[in-house]
Amino acid sequence: MSKESAEFLMNLMIFAPFLGIPFILGLQKQSAKYIAFGASLIPMLLSVFVYLAYTANAPVGTAYLGQQSAEFNSFALDSFLPWFGEGARYNINFITGLDGISIYLVLLTTFLFPITILFSWGSVEKHEKSYYALLLILEIGVIGFFMALDMVLFYLFFEMVLIPMYFLIGIWGGKERIYASVKFFLYTLIGSLLMLVAIIYVGFEVNNWTSFTSNYYDIVSRGVRPDLQNWLFLAFTLSFAIKVPLFPLHTWLPDAHTQAPTAGSVILAGVLLKMGTYGLIRFCLPIFPHASEYFASTMCTLAVIGIVYGGMAAMVQTDVKKLVAYSSVSHLGFIVLGIFSFTTAAISGAVIQMINHGISTGALFLMVGMIYDRRHTRAIADFQGLAKSIPVFTVFFMITVLSSAGLPGLNGFIGEFMVLLGSFSSSHVSAAFPILAASGVIIAAVYLLWMFRRVMFGPLDKEANRTLKDLNLREVLVMVPLVLLMFLMGLYPKPFLKEIDRSSDVIVKMVEQPAGLNHVAGYYQEETIAQE
Amino acid sequence: MDINSLIILLPLFGAAIIGILGFVSESFRKQEALIGGLGTLMVAVPFGLILMNFLGYHEHPVHFRIFDWIVSGTINVSFGYTLDELSLLMGLIVTGVGSLIHIYSIGYMHGDKGYYKFFLYLNLFIFAMLNLILGDNMAVMFLGWEGVGACSYFLIGFWYEDMAKAAAAQKAFVANRIGDFAMLAAMFLIFDYTGKATGNYSLNFSDILGLDWAADSAPTFWVALLVFIAATGKSAQIPLYVWLPDAMAGPTPVSALIHAATMVTSGIYLISRLGEIFIHAEGVMAFIGIMGALTALLAALIAIAQNDIKKVLAYSTVSQLGFMFMALGAGAFTTAIFHVMTHAFFKACLFLGSGSVIHAMDHTHAVEDGQDIRTMGNLKKYMPATHITFFVSTLAIAGIPLFSGFFSKDEILGKVFANGLMGGEFIYYLVWIIGAFTAALTAFYMTRVYFLTFRGKERFNAHGHDPHESPATMTIPLYVLGFLAVVGGFVGLPEVFDHGHLNWISHHWLGHHGTVTMEHTEDLGHVSAGIEWALILFSSLIAIGGVYFAWNFYTKHDLEGDTIIKNKLGKLYDWMGNKFYVDELYEFVLIKPFVRAGTDVIMVFDKYVLDGIVNGIGSLTLFLADVFKRIQTGYVGNYALMIVAGVMILLTYLFFF
């Protein structure tokens, strides 16, 4: 496949889920789930083609964005479609691209959506049409977000994701769904509004206030004056940190997760949280390298607190879903630690951890959902001895729990190990961070295995648990790809790492030798002279 | 692909085949012979391959690689393995004893509804254990290190419907994870140190040991200390030993394989592997020695007052592991590995023997608890094969001369003593005294458990359901292990014979080519023959004395003997019986406060401080909105007034500022 056609498919992939929406809304509601599943398979297939084309083109630089020297560019696929126009006063265009980091996040998204939709077949009974339509709109937003290389476009996708999620929680959620959805919506929105201001500021600033550009590569190559970086960095980072969520901005997450329907939780944990960490890697580090280094220790401190805090909070939860939610706070801490260590291994580890967390935590939420659909409770105290009544479920659950606990040989270990090794050998941050972070592996074993024991082991003492039905074929089909990925990523992550490494290498270079710095330094001097 | 790869891959394939077929096919689950045979084959073939490498070994380690694992940035780790003197010897023990225990399990697990799962876990365990000992880098070693922990978790909790057993499994995993945390930290340090020292970040053992560890004492100290802490988890030493006695909740073959012969010795293996680092950390070495001695003593004291046959053996394992750590502390790495080997023989035999006994006792349906030695006695009459193998293994662990345990234990005590004598820390004398005393205790409590089980009065009433000897799949492994328990020590004859040239294991195999560091172990060569003979004589006397005393004592008093000891020791005996309340202490000092911190600090902070702020901001916004909305009165006159006021303010500003 030629590079051009791959780039066409890449753009098509963003809007492919939309194909299903007219049919879902137009036809009768019984067919909604089948159409939605079919519609979500299209981007999945496209993403596979795009991935193959990506690996074929991988080391080759790029057409449009290639104004930069090749070593600063790892976007093997990219496309430029004029929108507000190039060279005009408002330089806003439909720019998309894939590098070794975004390609895997897109793949994660396109694979998780069909799985989630397939799961939903059995558990969503009201307003099916709008439910599936919203899920597909959500997918458009997420895929677009991971591919956008224009700041305004990126912001649009970022916000676009909020709306369907708000409705998914608010309509199909649990008892406290209104509080949770409003909290989720406002919390995230407030953070992103600051980012919007910062985007506008940066867009004018890099063009010396003569015109506005939101072209990612223009911004990165021209650079932002070091003395302005700190505030702009904080505006961006606040928005991403809420999304991650980074301690202490995490309190919306347990509420959103416990109230969201299973599919909402899976997508939320699986891909939406990664929007925050992806934003940090894609935008904060390259655009504000100075500030990133300046705030590295702060970010790592919060990340490490999050690891321990989230783990200890997870340990004492009585609701399984809330436990998994807090475990996300802990796991995402590893990702942030890796990002702000500025070594290739740590950033690649962070990216791998993003994918792995999507797989493992996505699987955990799916399995909690399967139990919930049967028993309509998630309280640990309501269960015991399930291993005897639902053995097939037990096998999948055990593997998933061990993957989440970071057992070597399964996927969870790879990311944590790379992040910790990479950050320990980093000259940018203190070695104390990875050591403290590593204590998270003990806590993870405590909260996961303790929960597993109370839910799965012991005698079957409650009648309702004795008659539970084991997984049906559809549910097994939902779990099998995830479990296979856990083994694949745990034992042979090398092919993934190859592509990721190339891109995280570029990110590290962008931090350590900022591209625009010479230009900026010159500009800065001229300006000071002019003022005098 | 290298044929040696099969050593690693076959057990994994075995686990995968048994697991997948068992998962999908009901009829496969019932094919006990097929499952057991397949499982055994997948361990026996690797044993054969390791044996071939062992016999054909010519000073050069054999390397093989399966594929790359983690390659990113400065990290470059592959599934690479080394067959050298140390890993071959460990490999023989693991796959050899492993094969025997697989065969034994065919009979022992007969009829269990989780039969296929048991063999799945056993194969998986062998796979993990082989990664641990054959891996040529620390990441693959760690895969095995955590992998054996996970298999141990599955197997301890094998009968998960019993909540106590499930809790024991969880306890084992978490205690091991605490050690693993130290291991991770040690790996970070090593990785960083190799990179800083050579520019080439590495976790390969060959690169690590190629560095000059003496040059910089801080990394040496920390790496040694952290690896030792990691070892206290896996190899059940103070303070992390508490999981091992509880681990006896697993089926008995598991106790024999994992919790006696193989997994629990991995800490000793790793310290020997990294001996080059440890000999440069003198303070840590002394610490290891004294911790080993204290663990050995504590566990032996507890063992005296236990009545569960498996509990006694469990504490004796902790105690024997303590002996191995004493050897490590003295720098006698080869001796520690020697004791690993002899211990694997006699302890596996003892555990399998106890399994045979438990089977027999449960079969009588005459006793409440088939593991309680107080309701046994005189089993010699019913179980000749189990009896004779248990008997010789008891003599071996007690250290009766010419039995295997004698040679290794004597060598440990000798080297510890020599280390004190040859200018080492004074503390080594203390270690030696504790070690010698513990050796006497060992002879005593092992004779007690043997006697109360197999001799003396028959303290159960079988009502015609007499205990019976186990089937051949169980007794054959017992005979093989019993034989090895008797003769296994001859590979390590004392130094005094022909200046150690007859000591095959330390001088020819392990020490000769420098796989295992020799530095300190040579000290004993400098001790005079007279002292060495005296030490040998002393070791023999404490062993024989301990056995003789216990034999007479329990012949005379039978079970009443325990009451006499209890009366003599008073409070101390209660403490011993209650394991010195260490579990309770941990519960009170560590676990409870940790959980309380989660509920009473973290969650309170989360709910009232963090969420309080968030909700507070929300409420404040609503409040302000409520205030401002009063301005929007809807009367045109009010708005006009405000416009006028605004214009006035603007004009004032423009004119006057």
mmCIF file of C-alpha atoms in Angstrom, chain A residues 134-252:
data_model
loop_
_atom_site.group_PDB
_atom_site.id
_atom_site.type_symbol
_atom_site.label_atom_id
_atom_site.label_comp_id
_atom_site.label_asym_id
_atom_site.label_seq_id
_atom_site.Cartn_x
_atom_site.Cartn_y
_atom_site.Cartn_z
ATOM 1 C CA LEU A 134 -22.937 7.790 21.648
ATOM 2 C CA LEU A 135 -20.310 5.066 21.931
ATOM 3 C CA LEU A 136 -19.488 5.485 18.258
ATOM 4 C CA ILE A 137 -19.261 9.267 18.565
ATOM 5 C CA LEU A 138 -16.960 8.733 21.509
ATOM 6 C CA GLU A 139 -14.739 6.540 19.362
ATOM 7 C CA ILE A 140 -14.463 9.262 16.707
ATOM 8 C CA GLY A 141 -13.321 11.709 19.350
ATOM 9 C CA VAL A 142 -10.718 9.383 20.822
ATOM 10 C CA ILE A 143 -9.190 8.276 17.520
ATOM 11 C CA GLY A 144 -9.112 11.856 16.294
ATOM 12 C CA PHE A 145 -7.516 13.001 19.519
ATOM 13 C CA PHE A 146 -4.622 10.577 19.242
ATOM 14 C CA MET A 147 -3.972 11.598 15.610
ATOM 15 C CA ALA A 148 -4.441 15.352 15.709
ATOM 16 C CA LEU A 149 -1.333 17.419 15.038
ATOM 17 C CA ASP A 150 -3.055 20.726 14.986
ATOM 18 C CA MET A 151 -3.654 22.236 18.384
ATOM 19 C CA VAL A 152 -7.133 23.511 17.642
ATOM 20 C CA LEU A 153 -8.159 20.233 16.045
ATOM 21 C CA PHE A 154 -6.675 18.445 18.998
ATOM 22 C CA TYR A 155 -8.647 20.634 21.391
ATOM 23 C CA LEU A 156 -11.868 19.977 19.501
ATOM 24 C CA PHE A 157 -11.423 16.224 19.777
ATOM 25 C CA PHE A 158 -10.419 16.557 23.410
ATOM 26 C CA GLU A 159 -13.697 18.304 24.210
ATOM 27 C CA MET A 160 -15.717 16.156 21.865
ATOM 28 C CA VAL A 161 -14.961 13.142 24.016
ATOM 29 C CA LEU A 162 -16.512 14.762 27.068
ATOM 30 C CA ILE A 163 -20.021 15.002 25.746
ATOM 31 C CA PRO A 164 -20.833 11.375 24.901
ATOM 32 C CA MET A 165 -19.106 10.287 28.102
ATOM 33 C CA TYR A 166 -21.194 12.722 30.104
ATOM 34 C CA PHE A 167 -24.354 11.191 28.694
ATOM 35 C CA LEU A 168 -23.130 7.627 29.056
ATOM 36 C CA ILE A 169 -22.563 8.152 32.765
ATOM 37 C CA GLY A 170 -25.595 10.370 33.268
ATOM 38 C CA ILE A 171 -28.148 8.148 31.530
ATOM 39 C CA TRP A 172 -26.902 4.576 31.880
ATOM 40 C CA GLY A 173 -25.071 5.033 35.178
ATOM 41 C CA GLY A 174 -25.758 3.920 38.719
ATOM 42 C CA LYS A 175 -27.664 5.596 41.546
ATOM 43 C CA GLU A 176 -25.409 8.629 41.946
ATOM 44 C CA ARG A 177 -24.954 9.064 38.210
ATOM 45 C CA ILE A 178 -25.988 12.719 38.025
ATOM 46 C CA TYR A 179 -23.486 13.853 40.641
ATOM 47 C CA ALA A 180 -20.754 11.744 39.067
ATOM 48 C CA SER A 181 -21.388 12.869 35.503
ATOM 49 C CA VAL A 182 -21.577 16.548 36.387
ATOM 50 C CA LYS A 183 -18.430 16.267 38.463
ATOM 51 C CA PHE A 184 -16.640 14.489 35.642
ATOM 52 C CA PHE A 185 -17.795 17.015 33.084
ATOM 53 C CA LEU A 186 -17.070 20.201 35.008
ATOM 54 C CA TYR A 187 -13.771 19.013 36.466
ATOM 55 C CA THR A 188 -12.402 18.093 33.045
ATOM 56 C CA LEU A 189 -13.893 21.107 31.319
ATOM 57 C CA ILE A 190 -12.409 23.647 33.721
ATOM 58 C CA GLY A 191 -8.974 22.151 33.207
ATOM 59 C CA SER A 192 -9.278 22.199 29.457
ATOM 60 C CA LEU A 193 -10.483 25.790 29.255
ATOM 61 C CA LEU A 194 -7.177 26.923 30.719
ATOM 62 C CA MET A 195 -5.490 24.860 28.056
ATOM 63 C CA LEU A 196 -7.511 26.566 25.363
ATOM 64 C CA VAL A 197 -6.263 29.945 26.552
ATOM 65 C CA ALA A 198 -2.719 28.584 26.530
ATOM 66 C CA ILE A 199 -3.147 27.182 23.015
ATOM 67 C CA ILE A 200 -4.260 30.580 21.740
ATOM 68 C CA TYR A 201 -1.398 32.268 23.520
ATOM 69 C CA VAL A 202 1.196 29.841 22.182
ATOM 70 C CA GLY A 203 -0.242 30.044 18.661
ATOM 71 C CA PHE A 204 0.277 33.794 18.567
ATOM 72 C CA GLU A 205 3.489 33.788 20.544
ATOM 73 C CA VAL A 206 5.448 31.524 18.195
ATOM 74 C CA ASN A 207 4.425 33.746 15.279
ATOM 75 C CA ASN A 208 5.574 36.825 17.130
ATOM 76 C CA TRP A 209 1.940 37.962 17.560
ATOM 77 C CA THR A 210 1.553 38.693 13.868
ATOM 78 C CA SER A 211 -0.627 35.706 13.091
ATOM 79 C CA PHE A 212 -1.928 32.580 14.709
ATOM 80 C CA THR A 213 -0.793 29.044 14.049
ATOM 81 C CA SER A 214 -1.907 25.851 15.656
ATOM 82 C CA ASN A 215 0.328 23.622 13.549
ATOM 83 C CA TYR A 216 2.066 21.336 16.006
ATOM 84 C CA TYR A 217 5.327 21.250 14.120
ATOM 85 C CA ASP A 218 5.463 24.995 13.592
ATOM 86 C CA ILE A 219 5.081 25.428 17.295
ATOM 87 C CA VAL A 220 7.641 22.824 18.259
ATOM 88 C CA SER A 221 10.205 23.963 15.725
ATOM 89 C CA ARG A 222 9.906 27.635 16.603
ATOM 90 C CA GLY A 223 9.791 27.007 20.308
ATOM 91 C CA VAL A 224 8.314 29.025 23.116
ATOM 92 C CA ARG A 225 10.426 31.539 24.987
ATOM 93 C CA PRO A 226 11.792 29.895 28.137
ATOM 94 C CA ASP A 227 10.560 32.683 30.383
ATOM 95 C CA LEU A 228 6.988 32.079 29.234
ATOM 96 C CA GLN A 229 7.093 28.330 29.420
ATOM 97 C CA ASN A 230 6.286 27.748 33.072
ATOM 98 C CA TRP A 231 2.823 29.298 33.071
ATOM 99 C CA LEU A 232 1.868 27.843 29.743
ATOM 100 C CA PHE A 233 3.127 24.452 30.837
ATOM 101 C CA LEU A 234 0.993 24.633 33.967
ATOM 102 C CA ALA A 235 -2.101 25.528 31.956
ATOM 103 C CA PHE A 236 -1.575 22.527 29.665
ATOM 104 C CA THR A 237 -0.538 20.210 32.444
ATOM 105 C CA LEU A 238 -3.442 21.032 34.721
ATOM 106 C CA SER A 239 -5.795 19.941 32.002
ATOM 107 C CA PHE A 240 -3.883 16.728 31.332
ATOM 108 C CA ALA A 241 -3.269 16.005 35.018
ATOM 109 C CA ILE A 242 -6.995 16.089 35.691
ATOM 110 C CA LYS A 243 -7.513 13.671 32.854
ATOM 111 C CA VAL A 244 -4.770 11.232 33.973
ATOM 112 C CA PRO A 245 -5.723 11.704 36.875
ATOM 113 C CA LEU A 246 -2.718 12.754 38.867
ATOM 114 C CA PHE A 247 -2.904 13.024 42.631
ATOM 115 C CA PRO A 248 -4.524 15.207 44.085
ATOM 116 C CA LEU A 249 -6.833 15.808 41.118
ATOM 117 C CA HIS A 250 -8.204 12.293 41.031
ATOM 118 C CA THR A 251 -11.388 12.442 43.078
ATOM 119 C CA TRP A 252 -13.676 12.600 40.047
#
